[in-house]
């Protein structure tokens, strides 16, 4: 059911430093920072030949990244995103198998303008999983 790895999202305490590291030390193609107020994040997209990295930093008071960085002050992998062809069909299949879908279960428009859902990390080996319809 799942397809390509769309991205790996890493929460970082210093977005500028992390972007510079990916650009200058790792030699990756790094985009300028982008504010996404509806998701409570400022994000830097990093293009790799086979996937993307998203460097996430809290934006605003109610950012979902703030609590994560409190528990992981040095930063860390926040979630991974897999592509699915039909997000509602994927959701229904996962629910039927006992997996918990976060929120009200209705797909939201994610950072790339496509519908996304998140799955409970306790149901996936301690990893927050995002599904994106692609
Ligand atoms: Co994501």
Coordinates of C-alpha atoms and ligand atoms in Angstrom, one line a residue:
X1 CA 0.0 0.0 0.0
X2 CA 2.6 2.6 0.9
X3 CA 4.8 3.9 -1.8
X4 CA 7.8 6.2 -1.9
X5 CA 9.4 7.8 1.1
X6 CA 8.2 11.4 0.5
X7 CA 10.3 13.0 3.3
X8 CA 11.9 12.7 6.7
X9 CA 11.1 15.6 9.0
X10 CA 13.7 16.6 11.6
X11 CA 12.9 19.1 14.4
X12 CA 15.8 21.5 14.9
X13 CA 16.5 24.0 17.6
X14 CA 18.4 26.4 15.3
X15 CA 16.9 26.5 11.8
X16 CA 19.6 28.7 10.3
X17 CA 22.4 26.5 11.6
X18 CA 20.7 23.3 10.4
X19 CA 20.1 24.8 7.0
X20 CA 23.7 25.9 6.7
X21 CA 24.9 22.5 7.8
X22 CA 22.9 20.7 5.1
X23 CA 24.0 23.2 2.5
X24 CA 27.6 23.7 3.4
X25 CA 28.7 20.6 5.2
X26 CA 26.5 18.0 3.5
X27 CA 26.4 19.8 0.1
X28 CA 22.7 19.4 -0.3
X29 CA 20.3 21.6 -2.2
X30 CA 18.6 23.7 0.5
X31 CA 15.6 26.0 -0.1
X32 CA 14.9 29.3 1.8
X33 CA 12.9 29.0 5.0
X34 CA 9.1 29.1 4.6
X35 CA 6.5 29.9 7.3
X36 CA 3.5 27.7 7.5
X37 CA 1.4 29.3 10.2
X38 CA -1.5 26.8 9.8
X39 CA 0.9 24.0 10.8
X40 CA 2.8 26.0 13.4
X41 CA 6.1 25.5 11.7
X42 CA 8.9 27.3 9.9
X43 CA 10.4 24.8 7.5
X44 CA 13.4 24.4 5.3
X45 CA 13.1 21.9 2.5
X46 CA 16.2 20.0 1.4
X47 CA 16.1 18.2 -1.9
X48 CA 17.9 14.8 -2.2
X49 CA 18.0 12.7 -5.3
X50 CA 15.5 10.2 -4.0
X51 CA 13.6 12.0 -1.3
X52 CA 13.4 15.2 0.8
X53 CA 14.4 16.3 4.3
X54 CA 12.3 18.9 6.1
X55 CA 13.9 20.8 8.8
X56 CA 11.2 21.9 11.2
X57 CA 11.2 24.7 13.7
X58 CA 8.4 26.0 15.9
X59 CA 6.3 28.9 14.7
X60 CA 3.9 30.6 17.0
X61 CA 2.6 29.6 20.5
X62 CA 0.7 26.4 19.7
X63 CA 3.4 24.8 17.5
X64 CA 3.3 20.9 17.6
X65 CA 7.1 21.1 17.4
X66 CA 7.7 23.1 20.6
X67 CA 6.9 20.2 23.0
X68 CA 9.0 17.8 20.9
X69 CA 12.0 20.1 21.2
X70 CA 11.4 20.5 24.9
X71 CA 11.8 16.7 25.3
X72 CA 14.6 16.6 22.7
X73 CA 16.6 19.9 23.0
X74 CA 19.2 18.8 20.5
X75 CA 16.5 18.1 17.9
X76 CA 15.6 14.7 16.4
X77 CA 13.6 12.9 13.8
X78 CA 10.0 14.1 14.2
X79 CA 8.2 12.0 11.6
X80 CA 8.5 10.1 8.3
X81 CA 6.2 10.5 5.4
X82 CA 5.1 7.7 3.0
X83 CA 3.1 8.3 -0.2
X84 CA -0.2 6.5 -0.8
X85 CA -2.3 6.6 -3.9
X86 CA -5.7 7.0 -2.1
X87 CA -5.4 8.5 1.4
X88 CA -9.0 7.7 2.4
X89 CA -8.7 4.1 1.3
X90 CA -5.4 3.9 3.2
X91 CA -7.0 5.3 6.3
X92 CA -9.9 2.9 6.2
X93 CA -7.6 -0.1 5.8
X94 CA -5.3 1.0 8.6
X95 CA -8.3 1.6 11.0
X96 CA -9.7 -1.8 10.1
X97 CA -6.3 -3.2 11.2
X98 CA -6.5 -1.4 14.5
X99 CA -4.2 1.6 13.9
X100 CA -5.1 4.9 15.3
X101 CA -5.4 7.9 13.0
X102 CA -4.7 11.3 14.7
X103 CA -7.2 14.1 14.8
X104 CA -10.6 13.6 13.4
X105 CA -9.3 11.3 10.7
X106 CA -10.2 13.6 7.9
X107 CA -7.2 14.4 5.7
X108 CA -5.8 17.9 5.9
X109 CA -3.8 19.8 3.3
X110 CA -0.2 19.4 4.2
X111 CA 3.0 21.4 3.5
X112 CA 3.0 20.4 -0.2
X113 CA -0.6 21.2 -0.9
X114 CA -1.7 17.5 -0.8
X115 CA -3.9 15.7 1.6
X116 CA -2.1 14.2 4.6
X117 CA -2.9 12.2 7.7
X118 CA -0.8 11.2 10.8
X119 CA -0.8 7.8 12.5
X120 CA -0.3 7.3 16.2
X121 CA 3.4 6.6 16.9
X122 CA 2.5 3.9 19.5
X123 CA 1.0 1.9 16.7
X124 CA 4.2 2.2 14.5
X125 CA 7.2 1.3 16.6
X126 CA 7.4 4.7 18.2
X127 CA 7.5 6.6 14.9
X128 CA 5.1 9.3 14.0
X129 CA 4.0 8.4 10.4
X130 CA 2.6 10.8 7.9
X131 CA 0.7 9.6 4.9
X132 CA 0.5 11.9 1.9
X133 CA -1.6 11.3 -1.2
X134 CA 0.7 11.5 -4.2
Ligands
LIG1 CO1 5.7 16.0 7.0

